[in-house]
Amino acid sequence: MPNRASELVWDKTKPAPGRKLNRDVVVGAAIALADREGLNAVSVRRIATDLGVRPMSLYTHIATKDDLVRLMVDEVVGEIIVHEELPEDWRAALGRIAHSSHTALAAHPWMLQASTRPGTLGPNALRHAEQLIAAVAPLQLDPADAWAVAGIVNDYTLGHALRIAHPAADTEQQRYPTVDPAIFPHLARALRARTPDRDDATFTVGLDTVLDGIARRFAHPGQ
């Protein structure tokens, strides 16, 4: 049975923006903290310290930490949504959404952990899903196939973002510190070529490959 108290987090009226402390300020501080130190660092006491206020004052705006995480997730999903008009071409539209998603997830790596929590499907998540399905509409697929195509692109984007989420803590040099090129020549050569700026290029190549497969399977079946 749904928890009505949790559902109300989406219904709460935002305080006037002119006030020093309001829900947007609290959520923004929580996101900034998670960006710096990870989701586990987020607590009411820590956010209050960062904002220079008493911890109890935050409960006027955020009932529980779970509610706070839900609002954090929804705020970042709002960054994913493409606000300008999408291209009419399905491939260009899906590519635009995927790149927007990848950029937001790279900026907020804790999202990959937070978005798997129960109850994080907020208003912006629904708008994002609607935009994905709308991008697929020119293919004129049945609903199940349209959902599959949107899911394939979304899953690829999430998977790549997960792989690069914490590069400083898990670099190839740390994972393969003693690769002997005489024994592992192909791996050693690949590691030498790997640089952080290659992540975006690799994502684009992979996305193009995914979209090529979708085109063959759904846009031009039988070819």
GROMACS .gro file of C-alpha atoms in nm, residues 88-172:
model
   85
   88GLU     CA    1   1.155   1.548  -3.543
   89ASP     CA    2   1.397   1.271  -3.638
   90TRP     CA    3   1.370   0.992  -3.379
   91ARG     CA    4   1.740   0.916  -3.384
   92ALA     CA    5   1.846   1.276  -3.328
   93ALA     CA    6   1.584   1.315  -3.054
   94LEU     CA    7   1.695   1.003  -2.865
   95GLY     CA    8   2.057   1.108  -2.903
   96ARG     CA    9   1.983   1.451  -2.759
   97ILE     CA   10   1.807   1.301  -2.458
   98ALA     CA   11   2.081   1.043  -2.402
   99HIS     CA   12   2.356   1.305  -2.407
  100SER     CA   13   2.158   1.524  -2.167
  101SER     CA   14   2.114   1.227  -1.933
  102HIS     CA   15   2.481   1.134  -1.953
  103THR     CA   16   2.592   1.489  -1.875
  104ALA     CA   17   2.367   1.512  -1.568
  105LEU     CA   18   2.467   1.170  -1.436
  106ALA     CA   19   2.836   1.247  -1.483
  107ALA     CA   20   2.790   1.570  -1.285
  108HIS     CA   21   2.595   1.393  -1.009
  109PRO     CA   22   2.733   1.035  -0.983
  110TRP     CA   23   2.542   0.970  -0.660
  111MET     CA   24   2.223   0.968  -0.870
  112LEU     CA   25   2.296   0.613  -0.980
  113GLN     CA   26   2.267   0.502  -0.618
  114ALA     CA   27   1.985   0.732  -0.514
  115SER     CA   28   1.754   0.664  -0.808
  116THR     CA   29   1.728   0.294  -0.719
  117ARG     CA   30   1.563   0.374  -0.387
  118PRO     CA   31   1.188   0.317  -0.354
  119GLY     CA   32   0.963   0.616  -0.407
  120THR     CA   33   1.198   0.823  -0.626
  121LEU     CA   34   0.967   0.830  -0.927
  122GLY     CA   35   0.874   1.196  -0.907
  123PRO     CA   36   0.713   1.444  -1.146
  124ASN     CA   37   1.032   1.506  -1.343
  125ALA     CA   38   1.092   1.133  -1.382
  126LEU     CA   39   0.748   1.104  -1.540
  127ARG     CA   40   0.824   1.398  -1.771
  128HIS     CA   41   1.154   1.235  -1.868
  129ALA     CA   42   0.982   0.905  -1.948
  130GLU     CA   43   0.716   1.087  -2.149
  131GLN     CA   44   0.987   1.267  -2.346
  132LEU     CA   45   1.166   0.941  -2.424
  133ILE     CA   46   0.848   0.776  -2.550
  134ALA     CA   47   0.758   1.086  -2.751
  135ALA     CA   48   1.101   1.076  -2.917
  136VAL     CA   49   1.029   0.722  -3.035
  137ALA     CA   50   0.685   0.813  -3.174
  138PRO     CA   51   0.804   0.873  -3.535
  139LEU     CA   52   0.892   0.502  -3.556
  140GLN     CA   53   0.520   0.424  -3.518
  141LEU     CA   54   0.585   0.122  -3.299
  142ASP     CA   55   0.336  -0.060  -3.082
  143PRO     CA   56   0.353   0.048  -2.716
  144ALA     CA   57   0.562  -0.251  -2.605
  145ASP     CA   58   0.828  -0.194  -2.872
  146ALA     CA   59   0.829   0.182  -2.808
  147TRP     CA   60   0.891   0.116  -2.440
  148ALA     CA   61   1.166  -0.133  -2.530
  149VAL     CA   62   1.346   0.115  -2.755
  150ALA     CA   63   1.331   0.389  -2.493
  151GLY     CA   64   1.455   0.144  -2.232
  152ILE     CA   65   1.746   0.026  -2.446
  153VAL     CA   66   1.876   0.380  -2.489
  154ASN     CA   67   1.817   0.466  -2.124
  155ASP     CA   68   1.986   0.147  -2.000
  156TYR     CA   69   2.292   0.203  -2.219
  157THR     CA   70   2.322   0.560  -2.090
  158LEU     CA   71   2.290   0.452  -1.727
  159GLY     CA   72   2.539   0.170  -1.775
  160HIS     CA   73   2.805   0.393  -1.924
  161ALA     CA   74   2.747   0.657  -1.656
  162LEU     CA   75   2.786   0.390  -1.388
  163ARG     CA   76   3.119   0.279  -1.534
  164ILE     CA   77   3.267   0.628  -1.519
  165ALA     CA   78   3.089   0.741  -1.201
  166HIS     CA   79   3.396   0.736  -0.976
  167PRO     CA   80   3.701   0.756  -1.200
  168ALA     CA   81   3.925   0.901  -0.930
  169ALA     CA   82   3.862   0.607  -0.699
  170ASP     CA   83   3.883   0.332  -0.962
  171THR     CA   84   4.109   0.422  -1.252
  172GLU     CA   85   4.252   0.173  -1.496
   0.00000   0.00000   0.00000
